[in-house]
CSV table of C-alpha atoms and ligand atoms in Angstrom, one decimal:
chain,number,residue,atom,x,y,z
B,1,MET,CA,0.0,0.0,0.0
B,2,THR,CA,1.2,3.5,-0.8
B,3,THR,CA,-0.2,6.4,1.1
B,4,HIS,CA,-2.1,8.9,-1.1
B,5,LEU,CA,-2.6,12.6,-0.4
B,6,THR,CA,-6.2,13.7,-1.2
B,7,ARG,CA,-8.4,16.8,-0.7
B,8,ASP,CA,-11.5,14.7,-1.1
B,9,ILE,CA,-13.3,14.9,2.3
B,10,SER,CA,-16.0,12.4,1.5
B,11,LYS,CA,-13.4,9.8,0.6
B,12,ILE,CA,-11.8,10.3,4.0
B,13,ALA,CA,-15.2,10.0,5.7
B,14,GLU,CA,-15.9,6.7,3.9
B,15,ALA,CA,-12.5,5.3,4.9
B,16,LEU,CA,-13.1,6.3,8.5
B,17,LYS,CA,-16.6,4.7,8.5
B,18,PHE,CA,-14.9,1.5,7.2
B,19,GLY,CA,-12.6,1.5,10.2
B,20,GLN,CA,-9.5,2.7,8.5
B,21,THR,CA,-6.9,4.9,10.0
B,22,VAL,CA,-6.0,8.1,8.1
B,23,GLY,CA,-4.0,11.3,8.3
B,24,ILE,CA,-6.0,14.4,9.0
B,25,PRO,CA,-5.0,18.1,9.1
B,26,THR,CA,-5.7,20.2,12.2
B,27,GLU,CA,-4.7,23.8,12.9
B,28,THR,CA,-2.0,22.5,15.3
B,29,VAL,CA,-0.3,19.5,13.7
B,30,TYR,CA,-1.5,16.6,11.5
B,31,GLY,CA,-3.3,13.8,13.3
B,32,LEU,CA,-3.5,10.1,12.8
B,33,ALA,CA,-7.3,9.5,13.0
B,34,ALA,CA,-9.7,6.7,13.5
B,35,ASN,CA,-13.3,6.2,14.6
B,36,ALA,CA,-13.0,6.5,18.4
B,37,LEU,CA,-15.8,4.0,19.0
B,38,ASN,CA,-14.2,1.3,16.9
B,39,GLU,CA,-11.7,-0.4,19.2
B,40,GLN,CA,-10.0,-2.2,16.5
B,41,ALA,CA,-9.5,1.0,14.5
B,42,VAL,CA,-8.2,2.7,17.6
B,43,ALA,CA,-5.8,-0.2,18.3
B,44,SER,CA,-4.3,0.3,14.9
B,45,ILE,CA,-3.4,3.9,15.8
B,46,PHE,CA,-1.2,2.6,18.5
B,47,SER,CA,0.5,0.0,16.3
B,48,ILE,CA,1.0,2.4,13.4
B,49,LYS,CA,2.7,5.0,15.7
B,50,GLY,CA,4.5,2.4,17.7
B,51,ARG,CA,3.0,4.1,20.8
B,52,PRO,CA,2.5,2.4,24.1
B,53,THR,CA,-1.2,1.8,24.9
B,54,SER,CA,-0.7,3.4,28.3
B,55,ASN,CA,-0.7,6.8,26.5
B,56,PRO,CA,-4.3,8.0,26.0
B,57,LEU,CA,-5.8,9.7,23.0
B,58,ILE,CA,-7.6,13.0,22.4
B,59,LEU,CA,-11.2,12.9,21.1
B,60,HIS,CA,-12.0,15.4,18.3
B,61,PHE,CA,-15.6,16.7,18.0
B,62,TYR,CA,-17.3,19.3,15.9
B,63,ASN,CA,-18.4,21.2,19.0
B,64,LEU,CA,-19.2,21.0,22.7
B,65,GLU,CA,-22.7,19.8,22.0
B,66,GLN,CA,-21.5,16.7,20.2
B,67,ALA,CA,-19.1,15.9,23.1
B,68,ARG,CA,-21.7,16.1,25.9
B,69,PRO,CA,-22.6,12.4,25.9
B,70,TYR,CA,-18.9,11.5,26.5
B,71,MET,CA,-18.4,13.9,29.5
B,72,GLU,CA,-19.7,13.7,33.0
B,73,GLU,CA,-19.2,17.4,33.5
B,74,PHE,CA,-17.8,20.4,31.8
B,75,GLN,CA,-16.9,22.9,34.5
B,76,GLU,CA,-17.7,26.6,34.4
B,77,GLU,CA,-14.0,27.5,34.2
B,78,LEU,CA,-13.6,25.3,31.1
B,79,HIS,CA,-16.7,26.8,29.6
B,80,LEU,CA,-15.1,30.2,29.8
B,81,LEU,CA,-12.0,29.0,27.9
B,82,GLU,CA,-14.2,27.1,25.4
B,83,GLN,CA,-16.1,30.3,24.6
B,84,HIS,CA,-12.9,32.2,24.1
B,85,PHE,CA,-10.8,29.8,22.2
B,86,CYS,CA,-13.0,27.2,20.4
B,87,PRO,CA,-13.1,26.0,17.9
B,88,GLY,CA,-9.3,26.2,18.3
B,89,PRO,CA,-6.1,24.6,19.6
B,90,ILE,CA,-7.1,23.8,23.2
B,91,THR,CA,-7.9,20.4,24.8
B,92,PHE,CA,-10.0,19.8,27.9
B,93,LEU,CA,-9.5,17.0,30.3
B,94,VAL,CA,-12.8,16.1,31.9
B,95,ALA,CA,-14.4,13.2,33.7
B,96,LYS,CA,-15.5,10.6,31.2
B,97,THR,CA,-18.8,8.7,30.8
B,98,PRO,CA,-18.9,4.9,30.2
B,99,ARG,CA,-19.5,5.7,26.5
B,100,VAL,CA,-15.7,6.4,26.1
B,101,PRO,CA,-13.9,3.1,25.3
B,102,GLU,CA,-11.2,2.2,27.8
B,103,ILE,CA,-8.6,2.1,25.1
B,104,ILE,CA,-9.0,5.8,24.5
B,105,THR,CA,-8.2,6.8,28.1
B,106,ALA,CA,-5.8,4.0,28.9
B,107,GLY,CA,-7.9,3.3,32.0
B,108,LEU,CA,-7.6,6.9,33.3
B,109,PRO,CA,-10.7,8.6,34.8
B,110,ARG,CA,-10.7,11.6,32.5
B,111,VAL,CA,-11.0,11.9,28.8
B,112,ALA,CA,-9.3,14.6,26.6
B,113,VAL,CA,-11.7,16.4,24.2
B,114,ARG,CA,-11.0,19.1,21.7
B,115,PHE,CA,-12.9,21.1,19.1
B,116,PRO,CA,-10.5,21.9,16.2
B,117,SER,CA,-10.8,24.9,13.9
B,118,HIS,CA,-9.3,23.6,10.7
B,119,PRO,CA,-12.0,24.1,8.1
B,120,MET,CA,-11.6,20.8,6.2
B,121,LEU,CA,-11.5,18.9,9.5
B,122,ARG,CA,-14.7,20.7,10.6
B,123,THR,CA,-16.4,19.7,7.4
B,124,LEU,CA,-15.3,16.1,7.9
B,125,LEU,CA,-16.4,16.0,11.6
B,126,ALA,CA,-19.8,17.4,10.6
B,127,GLU,CA,-20.2,14.4,8.2
B,128,LEU,CA,-19.4,11.8,10.9
B,129,ASP,CA,-21.6,10.4,13.6
B,130,PHE,CA,-18.7,9.4,15.8
B,131,PRO,CA,-15.7,11.3,17.4
B,132,LEU,CA,-12.3,11.0,15.9
B,133,ALA,CA,-9.4,9.7,18.1
B,134,ALA,CA,-6.3,11.3,16.9
B,135,PRO,CA,-2.8,11.6,18.3
B,136,SER,CA,-0.2,13.6,16.3
B,137,ALA,CA,0.7,11.8,13.1
B,138,ASN,CA,4.4,11.1,13.9
B,139,LYS,CA,6.1,7.9,14.9
B,140,TYR,CA,6.2,7.7,18.7
B,141,GLY,CA,8.8,10.1,20.1
B,142,SER,CA,9.5,11.9,16.8
B,143,VAL,CA,8.7,15.4,15.5
B,144,SER,CA,5.0,16.0,14.7
B,145,PRO,CA,4.3,16.7,11.0
B,146,THR,CA,2.7,20.0,10.1
B,147,GLN,CA,2.1,19.3,6.4
B,148,ALA,CA,0.5,16.4,4.5
B,149,LEU,CA,3.7,15.3,2.7
B,150,GLN,CA,5.6,15.0,6.0
B,151,VAL,CA,2.9,12.6,7.3
B,152,LYS,CA,3.4,10.5,4.2
B,153,GLU,CA,7.2,10.5,4.7
B,154,GLN,CA,6.8,9.1,8.3
B,155,LEU,CA,3.9,6.7,7.7
B,156,ASN,CA,4.1,5.7,4.0
B,157,GLY,CA,2.5,2.4,3.4
B,158,LEU,CA,0.9,2.2,6.9
B,159,ILE,CA,-2.2,4.3,6.1
B,160,PRO,CA,-4.2,4.6,2.9
B,161,PHE,CA,-4.8,8.4,2.9
B,162,VAL,CA,-3.7,11.7,4.2
B,163,LEU,CA,-6.3,14.5,3.9
B,164,ASP,CA,-4.2,17.4,2.6
B,165,GLY,CA,-5.3,20.5,4.3
B,166,GLY,CA,-2.2,22.5,3.6
B,167,PRO,CA,0.3,23.6,6.3
B,168,CYS,CA,-0.9,23.8,9.9
B,169,SER,CA,-1.6,27.4,10.9
B,170,PHE,CA,-0.3,27.1,14.5
B,171,GLY,CA,2.4,24.4,14.1
B,172,LEU,CA,2.5,23.3,17.8
B,173,GLU,CA,0.1,20.9,19.6
B,174,SER,CA,-3.0,22.1,21.5
B,175,THR,CA,-2.8,23.4,25.0
B,176,ILE,CA,-4.2,20.8,27.5
B,177,VAL,CA,-6.2,22.1,30.4
B,178,GLY,CA,-8.3,20.6,33.2
B,179,VAL,CA,-9.7,21.7,36.6
B,180,GLU,CA,-8.4,20.8,40.0
B,181,GLY,CA,-10.4,22.1,43.0
B,182,GLN,CA,-11.9,25.3,41.5
B,183,LYS,CA,-8.8,26.2,39.4
B,184,VAL,CA,-7.7,25.6,35.9
B,185,VAL,CA,-4.5,23.6,35.6
B,186,ILE,CA,-2.3,23.3,32.4
B,187,TYR,CA,-1.1,19.8,31.6
B,188,ARG,CA,0.6,20.6,28.4
B,189,LEU,CA,1.7,24.0,27.1
B,190,GLY,CA,0.5,24.5,23.6
B,191,SER,CA,-0.6,26.7,20.8
B,192,ILE,CA,-2.8,28.9,23.0
B,193,PRO,CA,-0.1,30.7,25.1
B,194,LEU,CA,-0.3,30.6,28.9
B,195,ASP,CA,-0.6,34.4,28.9
B,196,ASP,CA,-3.8,34.4,26.8
B,197,ILE,CA,-5.4,31.8,29.1
B,198,SER,CA,-4.4,33.8,32.2
B,199,VAL,CA,-6.0,36.9,30.8
B,200,VAL,CA,-9.4,35.1,30.3
B,201,LEU,CA,-9.3,33.4,33.7
B,202,GLY,CA,-8.0,36.4,35.7
B,203,TYR,CA,-5.3,34.3,37.3
B,204,ILE,CA,-2.2,32.4,36.2
B,205,PRO,CA,-3.0,28.7,36.2
B,206,GLU,CA,-0.6,26.2,37.6
B,207,ILE,CA,1.5,24.2,35.1
B,208,LYS,CA,1.7,20.5,35.9
B,209,ASN,CA,3.6,19.2,32.9
B,210,GLN,CA,6.6,17.7,34.6
B,211,THR,CA,7.8,14.2,34.0
B,212,SER,CA,7.0,11.9,36.9
B,213,ALA,CA,6.5,8.3,37.6
B,214,SER,CA,2.8,8.4,36.8
B,215,PRO,CA,2.3,11.6,34.7
B,216,LEU,CA,-1.1,13.1,34.3
B,217,ALA,CA,-0.5,13.5,30.7
B,218,PRO,CA,1.7,10.5,30.0
B,219,GLY,CA,2.8,12.0,26.7
B,220,MET,CA,4.9,14.5,28.6
B,221,VAL,CA,7.8,12.2,28.6
B,222,LYS,CA,11.1,13.9,29.0
B,223,PHE,CA,12.6,12.9,25.6
B,224,HIS,CA,10.1,13.8,23.0
B,225,TYR,CA,9.7,16.0,19.9
B,226,ALA,CA,13.3,15.2,19.0
B,227,PRO,CA,14.9,14.8,15.6
B,228,ASN,CA,17.4,12.0,15.0
B,229,THR,CA,20.3,14.4,14.5
B,230,PRO,CA,21.6,15.6,17.9
B,231,LEU,CA,20.0,19.0,18.7
B,232,LYS,CA,21.6,21.5,21.0
B,233,TYR,CA,20.9,25.2,21.9
B,234,PHE,CA,22.9,27.7,20.0
B,235,ASP,CA,24.8,30.4,22.0
B,236,ALA,CA,27.4,33.0,21.3
B,237,SER,CA,30.2,30.6,21.8
B,238,VAL,CA,29.1,28.3,18.9
B,239,ARG,CA,31.2,28.8,15.8
B,240,ALA,CA,30.3,27.9,12.2
B,241,LYS,CA,31.5,24.4,11.4
B,242,GLU,CA,31.3,22.1,8.4
B,243,GLY,CA,28.7,19.4,8.5
B,244,VAL,CA,26.6,21.2,11.2
B,245,GLY,CA,23.2,22.7,10.7
B,246,TYR,CA,21.8,25.9,12.3
B,247,LEU,CA,18.2,27.0,12.9
B,248,PHE,CA,18.0,30.8,13.5
B,249,TYR,CA,14.8,32.8,14.4
B,250,GLN,CA,15.4,35.8,12.2
B,251,ASN,CA,19.0,36.7,11.3
B,252,ILE,CA,21.9,34.5,10.3
B,253,PRO,CA,24.9,35.8,12.2
B,254,ASP,CA,28.0,36.7,10.2
B,255,GLY,CA,30.2,33.9,9.2
B,256,PHE,CA,27.5,31.2,9.1
B,257,PRO,CA,27.2,29.6,5.6
B,258,HIS,CA,23.6,30.2,4.4
B,259,LEU,CA,23.4,26.6,3.0
B,260,GLN,CA,23.8,25.2,6.5
B,261,CYS,CA,21.2,27.6,8.0
B,262,THR,CA,17.4,27.9,8.2
B,263,VAL,CA,15.6,31.0,9.2
B,264,LEU,CA,12.3,30.3,11.1
B,265,SER,CA,10.7,33.7,10.6
B,266,GLN,CA,11.9,36.4,8.2
B,267,GLY,CA,9.8,38.9,10.1
B,268,GLY,CA,11.0,37.8,13.5
B,269,ASP,CA,7.5,36.9,14.7
B,270,LEU,CA,7.5,34.2,17.3
B,271,ARG,CA,4.2,32.8,16.1
B,272,GLU,CA,5.8,32.3,12.7
B,273,VAL,CA,8.7,30.5,14.4
B,274,ALA,CA,6.1,28.2,16.1
B,275,ARG,CA,4.4,27.6,12.7
B,276,ASN,CA,7.7,26.7,11.0
B,277,LEU,CA,9.5,24.9,13.8
B,278,TYR,CA,8.5,21.3,13.3
B,279,ARG,CA,8.6,21.4,9.5
B,280,SER,CA,12.1,23.0,9.6
B,281,LEU,CA,13.4,20.5,12.2
B,282,ILE,CA,12.2,17.6,10.0
B,283,GLU,CA,13.8,19.1,6.9
B,284,MET,CA,17.1,19.9,8.6
B,285,ASP,CA,17.1,16.4,10.1
B,286,ALA,CA,17.0,14.9,6.6
B,287,LYS,CA,20.0,16.8,5.4
B,288,GLY,CA,22.6,14.5,6.9
B,289,PHE,CA,24.2,17.0,9.3
B,290,GLN,CA,26.1,15.5,12.2
B,291,GLN,CA,24.8,18.1,14.6
B,292,LEU,CA,22.0,20.8,14.7
B,293,TYR,CA,21.9,24.0,16.7
B,294,ILE,CA,18.8,26.1,17.4
B,295,GLU,CA,18.4,29.4,19.2
B,296,LYS,CA,16.7,29.3,22.7
B,297,PRO,CA,13.4,31.2,22.8
B,298,GLU,CA,12.5,33.8,25.4
B,299,PRO,CA,9.9,32.4,27.8
B,300,MET,CA,7.2,34.8,26.8
B,301,GLY,CA,3.9,34.2,25.0
B,302,ILE,CA,4.2,31.3,22.6
B,303,GLY,CA,7.9,31.3,23.4
B,304,LEU,CA,7.1,29.5,26.6
B,305,THR,CA,5.6,26.6,24.6
B,306,LEU,CA,8.5,26.7,22.2
B,307,LEU,CA,10.9,26.4,25.1
B,308,ASP,CA,9.0,23.4,26.5
B,309,ARG,CA,9.2,21.5,23.2
B,310,LEU,CA,12.9,22.4,22.6
B,311,ASN,CA,13.9,21.5,26.2
B,312,ARG,CA,12.4,18.0,25.6
B,313,ALA,CA,13.9,17.7,22.2
B,314,THR,CA,17.4,18.7,23.3
B,315,ALA,CA,17.2,16.7,26.6
B,316,LYS,CA,17.6,13.5,24.6
B,317,PHE,CA,21.2,14.6,23.6
B,318,GLU,CA,22.5,15.9,26.9
J,401,LIG,O1,-2.9,19.4,18.8
J,401,LIG,C1,-3.1,18.3,19.3
J,401,LIG,O2,-3.6,18.1,20.4
J,401,LIG,C2,-2.9,17.1,18.3
J,401,LIG,C3,-3.9,17.2,17.2
J,401,LIG,C4,-3.7,16.0,16.2
J,401,LIG,O3,-5.2,17.3,17.7
J,401,LIG,N1,-2.9,15.9,19.0
J,401,LIG,C5,-2.0,15.5,19.9
J,401,LIG,O4,-2.2,14.2,20.4
J,401,LIG,O5,-1.1,16.2,20.2
J,401,LIG,P1,-1.1,13.4,21.1
J,401,LIG,O6,-1.7,12.1,21.4
J,401,LIG,O7,0.2,13.4,20.3
J,401,LIG,O8,-0.9,14.1,22.5
J,401,LIG,C6,-2.0,14.1,23.4
J,401,LIG,C7,-1.5,14.2,24.9
J,401,LIG,C8,-0.6,13.1,25.3
J,401,LIG,O9,0.4,13.6,26.1
J,401,LIG,C9,-1.6,12.2,26.1
J,401,LIG,O10,-0.9,11.5,27.1
J,401,LIG,C10,-2.5,13.3,26.7
J,401,LIG,O11,-2.6,14.2,25.7
J,401,LIG,N2,-3.8,12.8,27.1
J,401,LIG,C11,-4.7,12.3,26.2
J,401,LIG,N3,-5.8,11.8,26.9
J,401,LIG,C12,-5.5,11.9,28.2
J,401,LIG,C13,-6.2,11.6,29.4
J,401,LIG,N4,-7.4,11.0,29.4
J,401,LIG,N5,-5.6,11.8,30.6
J,401,LIG,C14,-4.4,12.4,30.6
J,401,LIG,N6,-3.7,12.7,29.5
J,401,LIG,C15,-4.2,12.5,28.3
J,402,LIG,MG1,2.2,13.7,20.0
């Protein structure tokens, strides 16, 4: 089987109804989707990714209304965030009802739900009478693809189709939130910056995304989002060297050969850096460099999320 890129939404809907697993675009990163109520189809997500079944999956719905039967509750605080940011790149961890298959939540008491904004995905979700389970469409531990062709490069022959929705507009995974006591807690920093969430809530939510023996979001493993080529932070002491690749945010410093460099945002906009980061990491990874360097972001706005991903990606090589 070769994997085909298509823009035909009905074809993808058919494949999903038949229990197939396909690549789908979202505004964050591409997903590897299946009918969440078909346990066999969901099981194939884990085998295709090479992901442990102890790591639960997010359910994607058209809107909150459609998700109600799967949730015991949807707290006021979450409602506030849902009204501000949905459809969009935020995921809610809420108590699940028995309707959610065990394989989705890996036996955990809560289920992750999200209402994506990508227009083609929304058309698809509106055509289906089941939610889509979808992790990012990368092999376990690798960099998440943000364009259809990069899904095909990672999963060629393992899935029949990728719905080609163009490049993802955010480029980093959704922000995962839940409620503990009366307060919102962040379990994964993501495409909606912490600052934006704090403004809506009127307080700064606690971030609980550290690696531990039994993580609340098991995907927050320490080594993740990493290319195969060793990746380190760039600093002023790093000199240009043959066979080494460099990812800069805006300007290439003097003395660095442009052929060995990638610029993540011509305009120096951190959101553009976020949008381009994974695509550029995958591209630079494929160029055969023995070492990659990337600038360290300032921990402000979306920079905090970038820092989270890059700390995990570089930790593998420390
Ligand atoms: O932007 C996104 O959220 C993308 C797109 C495709 O929607 N999806 C995504 O899924 O990033 P994934 O599986 O790569 O990451 C989901 C994270 C994992 O760390 C997982 O452990 C956590 O969410 N998670 C999912 N369900 C959970 C649950 N019931 N309890 C705790 N953590 C959960
Ligand atoms: Mg992932």
